[in-house]
PDB file of C-alpha atoms in Angstrom:
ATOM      1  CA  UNK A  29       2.377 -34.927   8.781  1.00 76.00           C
ATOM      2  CA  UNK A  30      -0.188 -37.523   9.931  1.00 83.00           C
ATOM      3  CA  UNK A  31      -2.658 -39.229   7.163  1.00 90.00           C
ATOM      4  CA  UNK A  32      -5.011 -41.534   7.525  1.00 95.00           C
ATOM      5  CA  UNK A  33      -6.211 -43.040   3.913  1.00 96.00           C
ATOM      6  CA  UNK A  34      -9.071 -45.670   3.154  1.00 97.00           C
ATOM      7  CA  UNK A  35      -8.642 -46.367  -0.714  1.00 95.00           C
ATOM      8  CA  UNK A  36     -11.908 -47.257  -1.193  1.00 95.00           C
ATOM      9  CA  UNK A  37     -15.112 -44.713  -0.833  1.00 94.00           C
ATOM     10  CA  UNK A  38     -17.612 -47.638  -1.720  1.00 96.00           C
ATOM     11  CA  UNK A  39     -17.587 -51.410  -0.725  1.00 97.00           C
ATOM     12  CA  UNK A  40     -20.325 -53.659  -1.384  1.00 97.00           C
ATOM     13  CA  UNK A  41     -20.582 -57.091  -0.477  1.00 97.00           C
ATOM     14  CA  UNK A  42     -23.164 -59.963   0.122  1.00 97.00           C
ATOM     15  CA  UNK A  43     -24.935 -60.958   3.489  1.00 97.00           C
ATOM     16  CA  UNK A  44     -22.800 -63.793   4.763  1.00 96.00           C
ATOM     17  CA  UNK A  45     -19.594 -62.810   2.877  1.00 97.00           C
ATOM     18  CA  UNK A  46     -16.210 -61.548   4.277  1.00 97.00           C
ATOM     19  CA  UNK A  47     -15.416 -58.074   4.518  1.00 97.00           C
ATOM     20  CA  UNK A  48     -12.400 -56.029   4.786  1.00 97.00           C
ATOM     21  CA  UNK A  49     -11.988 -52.369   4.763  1.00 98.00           C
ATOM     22  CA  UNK A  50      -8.747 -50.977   4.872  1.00 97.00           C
ATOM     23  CA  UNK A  51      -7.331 -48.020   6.192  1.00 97.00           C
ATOM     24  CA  UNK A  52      -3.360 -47.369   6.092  1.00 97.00           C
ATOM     25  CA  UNK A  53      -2.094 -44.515   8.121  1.00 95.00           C
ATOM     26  CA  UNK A  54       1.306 -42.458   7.991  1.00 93.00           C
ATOM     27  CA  UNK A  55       2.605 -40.694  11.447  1.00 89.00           C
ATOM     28  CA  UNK A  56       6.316 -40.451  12.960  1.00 86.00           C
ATOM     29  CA  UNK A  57       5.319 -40.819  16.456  1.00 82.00           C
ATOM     30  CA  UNK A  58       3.119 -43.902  18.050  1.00 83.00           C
ATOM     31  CA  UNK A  59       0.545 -44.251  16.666  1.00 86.00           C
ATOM     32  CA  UNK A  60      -3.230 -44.611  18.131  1.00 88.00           C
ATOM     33  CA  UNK A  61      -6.252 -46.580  15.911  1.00 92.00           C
ATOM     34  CA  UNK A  62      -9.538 -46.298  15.667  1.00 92.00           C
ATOM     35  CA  UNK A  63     -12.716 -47.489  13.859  1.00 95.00           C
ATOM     36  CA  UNK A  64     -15.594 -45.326  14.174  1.00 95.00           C
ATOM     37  CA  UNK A  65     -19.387 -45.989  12.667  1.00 95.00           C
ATOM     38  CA  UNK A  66     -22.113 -43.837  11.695  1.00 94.00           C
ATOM     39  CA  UNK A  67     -25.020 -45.380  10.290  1.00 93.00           C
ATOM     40  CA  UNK A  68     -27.237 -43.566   8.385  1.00 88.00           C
ATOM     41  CA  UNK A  69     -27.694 -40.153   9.785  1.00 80.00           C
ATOM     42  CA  UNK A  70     -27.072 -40.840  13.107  1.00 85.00           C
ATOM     43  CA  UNK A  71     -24.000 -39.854  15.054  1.00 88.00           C
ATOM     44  CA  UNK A  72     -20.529 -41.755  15.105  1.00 91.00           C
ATOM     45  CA  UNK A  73     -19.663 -44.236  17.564  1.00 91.00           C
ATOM     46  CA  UNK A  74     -16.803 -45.757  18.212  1.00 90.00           C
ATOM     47  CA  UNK A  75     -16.260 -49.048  16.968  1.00 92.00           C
ATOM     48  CA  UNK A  76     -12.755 -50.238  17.930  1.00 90.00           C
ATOM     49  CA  UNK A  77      -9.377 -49.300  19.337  1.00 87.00           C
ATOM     50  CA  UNK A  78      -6.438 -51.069  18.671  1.00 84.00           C
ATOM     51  CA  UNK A  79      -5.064 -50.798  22.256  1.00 79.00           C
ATOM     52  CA  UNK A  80      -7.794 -52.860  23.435  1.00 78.00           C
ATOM     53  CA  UNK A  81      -7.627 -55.757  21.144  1.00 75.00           C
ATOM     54  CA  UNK A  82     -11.081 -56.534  21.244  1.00 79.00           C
ATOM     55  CA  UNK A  83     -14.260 -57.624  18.352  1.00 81.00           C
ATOM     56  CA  UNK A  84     -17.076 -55.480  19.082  1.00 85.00           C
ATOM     57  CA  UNK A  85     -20.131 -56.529  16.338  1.00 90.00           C
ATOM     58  CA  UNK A  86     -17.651 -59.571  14.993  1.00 92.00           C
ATOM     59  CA  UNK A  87     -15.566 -56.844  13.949  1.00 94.00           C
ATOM     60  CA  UNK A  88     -11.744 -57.027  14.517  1.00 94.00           C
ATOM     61  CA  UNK A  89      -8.848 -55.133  13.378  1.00 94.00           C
ATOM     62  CA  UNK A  90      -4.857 -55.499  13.653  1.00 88.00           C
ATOM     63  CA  UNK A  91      -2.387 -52.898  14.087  1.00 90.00           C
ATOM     64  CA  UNK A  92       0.456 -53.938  11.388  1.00 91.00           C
ATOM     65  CA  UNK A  93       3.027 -51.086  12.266  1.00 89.00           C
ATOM     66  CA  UNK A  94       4.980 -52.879   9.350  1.00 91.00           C
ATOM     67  CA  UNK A  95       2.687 -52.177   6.520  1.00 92.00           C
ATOM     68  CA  UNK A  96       1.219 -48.740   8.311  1.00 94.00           C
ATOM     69  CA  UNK A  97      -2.474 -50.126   8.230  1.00 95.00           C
ATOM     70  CA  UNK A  98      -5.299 -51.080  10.535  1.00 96.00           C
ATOM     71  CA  UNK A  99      -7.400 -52.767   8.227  1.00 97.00           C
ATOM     72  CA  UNK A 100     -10.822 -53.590   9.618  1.00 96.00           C
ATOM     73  CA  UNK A 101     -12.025 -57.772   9.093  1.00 96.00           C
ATOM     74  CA  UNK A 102     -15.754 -59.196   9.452  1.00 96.00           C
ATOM     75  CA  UNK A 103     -15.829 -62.690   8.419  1.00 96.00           C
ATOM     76  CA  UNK A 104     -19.708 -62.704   7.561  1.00 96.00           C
ATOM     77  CA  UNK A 105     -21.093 -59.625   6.880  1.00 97.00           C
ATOM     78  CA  UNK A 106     -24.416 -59.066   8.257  1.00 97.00           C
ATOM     79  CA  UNK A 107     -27.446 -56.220   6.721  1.00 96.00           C
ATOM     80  CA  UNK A 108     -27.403 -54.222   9.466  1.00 96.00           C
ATOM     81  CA  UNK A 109     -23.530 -53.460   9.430  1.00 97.00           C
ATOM     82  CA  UNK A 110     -24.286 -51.530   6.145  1.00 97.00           C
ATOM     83  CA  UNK A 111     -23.003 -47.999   7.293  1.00 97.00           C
ATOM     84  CA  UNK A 112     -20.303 -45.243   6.676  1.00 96.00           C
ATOM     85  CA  UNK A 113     -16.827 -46.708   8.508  1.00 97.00           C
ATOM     86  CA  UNK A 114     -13.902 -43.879   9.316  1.00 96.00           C
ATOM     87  CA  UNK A 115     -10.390 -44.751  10.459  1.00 96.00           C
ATOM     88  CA  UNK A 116      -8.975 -42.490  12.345  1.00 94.00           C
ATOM     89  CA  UNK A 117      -5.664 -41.800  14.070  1.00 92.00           C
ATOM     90  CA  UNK A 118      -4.809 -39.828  17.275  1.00 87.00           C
ATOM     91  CA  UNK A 119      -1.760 -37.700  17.535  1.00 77.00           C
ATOM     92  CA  UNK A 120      -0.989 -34.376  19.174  1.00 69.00           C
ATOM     93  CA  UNK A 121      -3.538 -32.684  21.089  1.00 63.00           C
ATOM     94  CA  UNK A 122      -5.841 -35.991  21.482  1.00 70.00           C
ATOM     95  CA  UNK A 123      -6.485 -34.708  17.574  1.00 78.00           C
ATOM     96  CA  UNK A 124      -8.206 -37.221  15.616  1.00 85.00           C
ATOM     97  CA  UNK A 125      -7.591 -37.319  11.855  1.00 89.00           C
ATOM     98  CA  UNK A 126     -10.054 -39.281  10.279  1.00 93.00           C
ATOM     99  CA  UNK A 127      -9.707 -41.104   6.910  1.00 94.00           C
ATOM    100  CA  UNK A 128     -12.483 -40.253   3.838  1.00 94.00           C
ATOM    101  CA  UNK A 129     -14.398 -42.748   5.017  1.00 95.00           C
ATOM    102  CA  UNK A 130     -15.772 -46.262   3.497  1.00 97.00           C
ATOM    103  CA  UNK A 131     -19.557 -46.927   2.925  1.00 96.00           C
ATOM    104  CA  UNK A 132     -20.107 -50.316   3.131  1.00 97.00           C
ATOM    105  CA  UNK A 133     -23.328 -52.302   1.884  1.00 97.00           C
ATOM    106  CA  UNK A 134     -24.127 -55.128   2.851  1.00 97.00           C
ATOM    107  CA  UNK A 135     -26.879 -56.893  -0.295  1.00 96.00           C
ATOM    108  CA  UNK A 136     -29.145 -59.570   0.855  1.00 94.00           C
TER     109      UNK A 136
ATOM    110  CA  UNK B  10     -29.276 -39.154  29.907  1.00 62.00           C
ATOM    111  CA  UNK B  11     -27.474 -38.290  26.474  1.00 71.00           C
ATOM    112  CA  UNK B  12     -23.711 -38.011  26.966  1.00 91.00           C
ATOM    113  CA  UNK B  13     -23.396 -35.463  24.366  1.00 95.00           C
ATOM    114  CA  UNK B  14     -25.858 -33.111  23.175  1.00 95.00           C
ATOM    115  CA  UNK B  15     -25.818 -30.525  20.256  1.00 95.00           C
ATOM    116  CA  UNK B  16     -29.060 -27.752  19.718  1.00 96.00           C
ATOM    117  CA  UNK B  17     -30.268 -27.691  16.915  1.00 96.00           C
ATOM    118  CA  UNK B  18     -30.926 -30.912  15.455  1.00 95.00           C
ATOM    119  CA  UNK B  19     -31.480 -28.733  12.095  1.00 96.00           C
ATOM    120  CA  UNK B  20     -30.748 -25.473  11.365  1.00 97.00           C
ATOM    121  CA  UNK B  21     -32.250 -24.143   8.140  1.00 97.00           C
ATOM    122  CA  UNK B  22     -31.112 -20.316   7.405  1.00 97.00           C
ATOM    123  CA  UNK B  23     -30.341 -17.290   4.723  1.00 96.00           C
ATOM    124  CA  UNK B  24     -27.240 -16.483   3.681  1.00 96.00           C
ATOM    125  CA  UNK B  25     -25.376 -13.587   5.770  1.00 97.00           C
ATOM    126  CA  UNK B  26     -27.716 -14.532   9.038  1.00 97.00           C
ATOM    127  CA  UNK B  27     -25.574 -14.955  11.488  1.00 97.00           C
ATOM    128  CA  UNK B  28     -26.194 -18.252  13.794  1.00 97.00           C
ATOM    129  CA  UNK B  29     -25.160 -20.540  16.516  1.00 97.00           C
ATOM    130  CA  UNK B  30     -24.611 -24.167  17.492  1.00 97.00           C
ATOM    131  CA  UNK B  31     -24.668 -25.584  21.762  1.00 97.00           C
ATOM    132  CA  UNK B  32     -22.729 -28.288  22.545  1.00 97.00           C
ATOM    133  CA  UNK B  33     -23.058 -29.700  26.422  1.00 97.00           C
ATOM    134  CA  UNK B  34     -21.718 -32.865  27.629  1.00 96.00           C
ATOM    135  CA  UNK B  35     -22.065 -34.985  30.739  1.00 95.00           C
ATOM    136  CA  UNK B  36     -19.378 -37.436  30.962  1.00 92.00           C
ATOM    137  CA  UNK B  37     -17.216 -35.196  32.564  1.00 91.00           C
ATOM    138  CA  UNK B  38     -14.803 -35.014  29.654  1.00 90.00           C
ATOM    139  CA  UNK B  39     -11.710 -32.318  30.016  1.00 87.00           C
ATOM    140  CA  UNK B  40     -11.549 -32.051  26.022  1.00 89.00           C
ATOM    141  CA  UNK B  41     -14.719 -30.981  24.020  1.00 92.00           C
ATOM    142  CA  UNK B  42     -14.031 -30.770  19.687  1.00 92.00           C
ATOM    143  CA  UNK B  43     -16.071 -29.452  16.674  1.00 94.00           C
ATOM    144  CA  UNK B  44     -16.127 -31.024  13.598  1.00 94.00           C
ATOM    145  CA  UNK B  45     -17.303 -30.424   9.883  1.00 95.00           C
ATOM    146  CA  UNK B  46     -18.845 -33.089   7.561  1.00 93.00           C
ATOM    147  CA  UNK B  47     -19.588 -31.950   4.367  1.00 91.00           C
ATOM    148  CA  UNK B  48     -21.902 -32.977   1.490  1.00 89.00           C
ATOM    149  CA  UNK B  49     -18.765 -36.095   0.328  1.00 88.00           C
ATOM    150  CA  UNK B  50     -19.153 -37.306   3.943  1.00 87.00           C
ATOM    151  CA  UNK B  51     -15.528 -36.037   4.697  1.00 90.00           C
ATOM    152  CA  UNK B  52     -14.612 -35.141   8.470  1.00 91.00           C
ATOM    153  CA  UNK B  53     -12.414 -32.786   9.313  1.00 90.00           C
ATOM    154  CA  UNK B  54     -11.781 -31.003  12.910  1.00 89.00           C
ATOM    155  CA  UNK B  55     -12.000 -27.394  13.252  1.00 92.00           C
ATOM    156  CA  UNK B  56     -12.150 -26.603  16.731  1.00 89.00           C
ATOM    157  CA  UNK B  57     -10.998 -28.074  20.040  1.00 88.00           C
ATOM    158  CA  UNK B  58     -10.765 -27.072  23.677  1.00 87.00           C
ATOM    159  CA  UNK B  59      -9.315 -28.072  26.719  1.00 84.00           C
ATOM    160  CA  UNK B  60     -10.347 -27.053  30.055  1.00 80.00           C
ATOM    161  CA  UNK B  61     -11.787 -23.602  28.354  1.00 80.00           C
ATOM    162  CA  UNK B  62      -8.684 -23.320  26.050  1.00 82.00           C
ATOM    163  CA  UNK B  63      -8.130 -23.328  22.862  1.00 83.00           C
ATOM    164  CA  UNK B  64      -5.738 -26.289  22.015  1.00 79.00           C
ATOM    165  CA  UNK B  65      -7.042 -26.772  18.566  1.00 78.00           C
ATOM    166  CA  UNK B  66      -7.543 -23.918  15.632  1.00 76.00           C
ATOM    167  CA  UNK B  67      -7.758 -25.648  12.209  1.00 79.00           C
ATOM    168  CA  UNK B  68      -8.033 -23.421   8.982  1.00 76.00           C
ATOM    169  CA  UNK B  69     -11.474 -21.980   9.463  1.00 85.00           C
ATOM    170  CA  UNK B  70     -12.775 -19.023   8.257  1.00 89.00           C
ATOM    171  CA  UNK B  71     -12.379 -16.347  10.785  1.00 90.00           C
ATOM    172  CA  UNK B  72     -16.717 -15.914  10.892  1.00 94.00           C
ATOM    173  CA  UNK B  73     -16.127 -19.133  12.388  1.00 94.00           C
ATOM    174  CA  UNK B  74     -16.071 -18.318  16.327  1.00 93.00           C
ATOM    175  CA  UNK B  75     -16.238 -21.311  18.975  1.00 93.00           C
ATOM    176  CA  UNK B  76     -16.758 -20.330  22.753  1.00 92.00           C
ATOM    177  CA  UNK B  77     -16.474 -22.216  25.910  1.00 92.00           C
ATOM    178  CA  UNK B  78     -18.568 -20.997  28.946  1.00 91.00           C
ATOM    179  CA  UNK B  79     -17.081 -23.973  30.979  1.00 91.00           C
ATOM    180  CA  UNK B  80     -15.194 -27.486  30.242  1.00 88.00           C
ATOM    181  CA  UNK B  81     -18.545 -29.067  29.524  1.00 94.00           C
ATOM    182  CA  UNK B  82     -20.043 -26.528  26.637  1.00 95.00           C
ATOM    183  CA  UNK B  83     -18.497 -25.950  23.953  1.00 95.00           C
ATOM    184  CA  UNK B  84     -20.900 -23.723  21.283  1.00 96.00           C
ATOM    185  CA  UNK B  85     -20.092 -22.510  17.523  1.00 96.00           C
ATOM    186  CA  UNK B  86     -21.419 -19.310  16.347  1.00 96.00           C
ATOM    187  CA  UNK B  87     -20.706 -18.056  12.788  1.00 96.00           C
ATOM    188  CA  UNK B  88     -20.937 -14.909  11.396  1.00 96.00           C
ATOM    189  CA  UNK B  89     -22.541 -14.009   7.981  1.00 96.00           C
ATOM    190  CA  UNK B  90     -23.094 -17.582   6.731  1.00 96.00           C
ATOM    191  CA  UNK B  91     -22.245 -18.784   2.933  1.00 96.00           C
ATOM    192  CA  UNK B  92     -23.865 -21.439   1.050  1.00 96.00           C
ATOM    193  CA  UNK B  93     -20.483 -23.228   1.302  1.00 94.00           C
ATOM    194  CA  UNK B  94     -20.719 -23.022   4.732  1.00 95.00           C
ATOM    195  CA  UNK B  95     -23.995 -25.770   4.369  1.00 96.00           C
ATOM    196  CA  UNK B  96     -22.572 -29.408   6.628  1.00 96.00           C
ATOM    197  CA  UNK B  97     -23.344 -31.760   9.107  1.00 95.00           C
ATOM    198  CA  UNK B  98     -21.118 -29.990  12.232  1.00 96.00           C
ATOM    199  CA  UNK B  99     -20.089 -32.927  14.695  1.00 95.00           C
ATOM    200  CA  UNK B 100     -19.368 -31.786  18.443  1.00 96.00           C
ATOM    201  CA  UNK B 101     -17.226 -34.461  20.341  1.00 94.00           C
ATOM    202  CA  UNK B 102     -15.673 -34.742  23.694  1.00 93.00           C
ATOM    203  CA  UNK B 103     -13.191 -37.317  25.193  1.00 88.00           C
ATOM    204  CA  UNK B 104     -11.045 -37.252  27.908  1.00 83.00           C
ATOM    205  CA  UNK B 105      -7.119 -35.898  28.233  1.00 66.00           C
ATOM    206  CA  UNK B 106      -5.866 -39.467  28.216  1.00 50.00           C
ATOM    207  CA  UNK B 107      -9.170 -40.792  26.051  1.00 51.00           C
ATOM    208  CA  UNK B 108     -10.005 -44.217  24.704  1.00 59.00           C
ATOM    209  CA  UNK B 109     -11.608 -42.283  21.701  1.00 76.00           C
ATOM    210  CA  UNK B 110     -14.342 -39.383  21.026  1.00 88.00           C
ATOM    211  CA  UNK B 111     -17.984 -39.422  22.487  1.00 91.00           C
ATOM    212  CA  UNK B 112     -19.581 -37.613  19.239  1.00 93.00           C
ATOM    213  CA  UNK B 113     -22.967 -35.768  19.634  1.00 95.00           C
ATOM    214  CA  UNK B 114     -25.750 -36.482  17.104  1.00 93.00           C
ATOM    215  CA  UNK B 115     -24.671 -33.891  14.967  1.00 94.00           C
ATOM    216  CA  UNK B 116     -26.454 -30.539  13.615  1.00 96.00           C
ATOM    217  CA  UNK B 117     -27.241 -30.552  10.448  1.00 95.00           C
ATOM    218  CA  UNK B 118     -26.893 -26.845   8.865  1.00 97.00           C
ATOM    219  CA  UNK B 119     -28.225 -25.854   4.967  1.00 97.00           C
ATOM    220  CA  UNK B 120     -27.736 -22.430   4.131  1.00 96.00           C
ATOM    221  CA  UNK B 121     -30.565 -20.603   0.982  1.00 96.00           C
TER     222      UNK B 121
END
């Protein structure tokens, strides 16, 4: 069965510092990324795909189909980035499974 | 122009009232979803059609009832509502071969 895990439910870092969430995933067929954002209580948005390759906000993230993750990479973290970040994966159905969730803070 | 829309914003009710969420989107998406957050900011899908069928029927609580009029409305009504039943419920649409989910702004229902 598909599963999308981000280890960690809380991640605070300071303005100007890397950041990393990560998200590993398990699926048997081909697998489909993505980061989605919700900052505070507004709705999700999509952040990034992995088919498209591309930094949206500074924000990047690799498909390693060796290690099952799609880790998600800012190298300087910014205030307003501080949000709730969900990895999800898309199988069957166009279902997407979302991960728990990470709620990153960014400290002045 | 808002690409998805869900009415109510907020939805404030008694237990065993029985209510209903819209959902309408304009991006002439084939697939249309509903979603539960709860309190610990988990998501987790409960509903989803395409083109008026039901593709999608996760473990819900039968009072849990979604209905689609056409491909771009998708509305939940439930039936005699429980405290537990108290979330932020996330409609979404994307398209058959989709980039991702368009997510509405989300209704947030709290049951007394």
């Amino acid at each position: 069965a598909q599963r999308v895990t981000q280890p960690e439910k809380l991640l605070s870092v300071f303005k100007g510092a890397p950041v990393e969430l990560k998200c590993n995933y398990s699926y048997s067929g081909s697998p489909e990324l993505f980061w989605y954002v919700q900052y505070s209580r507004q709705r999700l948005q999509l952040l990034l795909r992995h088919i498209s390759r591309e930094s949206i906000k500074g924000f990047t993230a690799d498909l390693n189909k060796g290690e099952t993750s799609f880790h998600l990479k800012k190298p300087f973290a910014q205030e307003e980035d501080s949000a709730m970040y969900y990895c999800a994966l898309k199988t069957s159905g166009s279902r997407l499974t979302f991960g728990e969730g990470t709620q990153l803070t960014v400290n002045p | 122009d808002t690409a998805v829309s869900q009415t109510p914003k907020y939805l404030v009710t008694q237990m065993g009232n029985d209510k209903s969420i819209k959902c309408e989107q304009n991006l002439g998406h084939d697939t249309m979803y509903w979603y539960k957050q709860d309190s610990k900011k988990f998501l987790k899908i409960m509903f989803s059609y395409n083109n008026k069928e039901l593709i999608i029927n996760e473990t819900v609580p039968n009072r849990f009832s979604p209905k689609s009029p056409d491909k771009a409305h998708l509305n939940l009504h439930i039936n005699s509502l429980e405290l537990g039943d108290s979330a932020v419920y996330f409609c979404a649409s994307s398209r058959q071969l989709n980039y991702g989910y368009t997510f509405g702004s989300g209704t947030r229902l709290t049951v007394v």
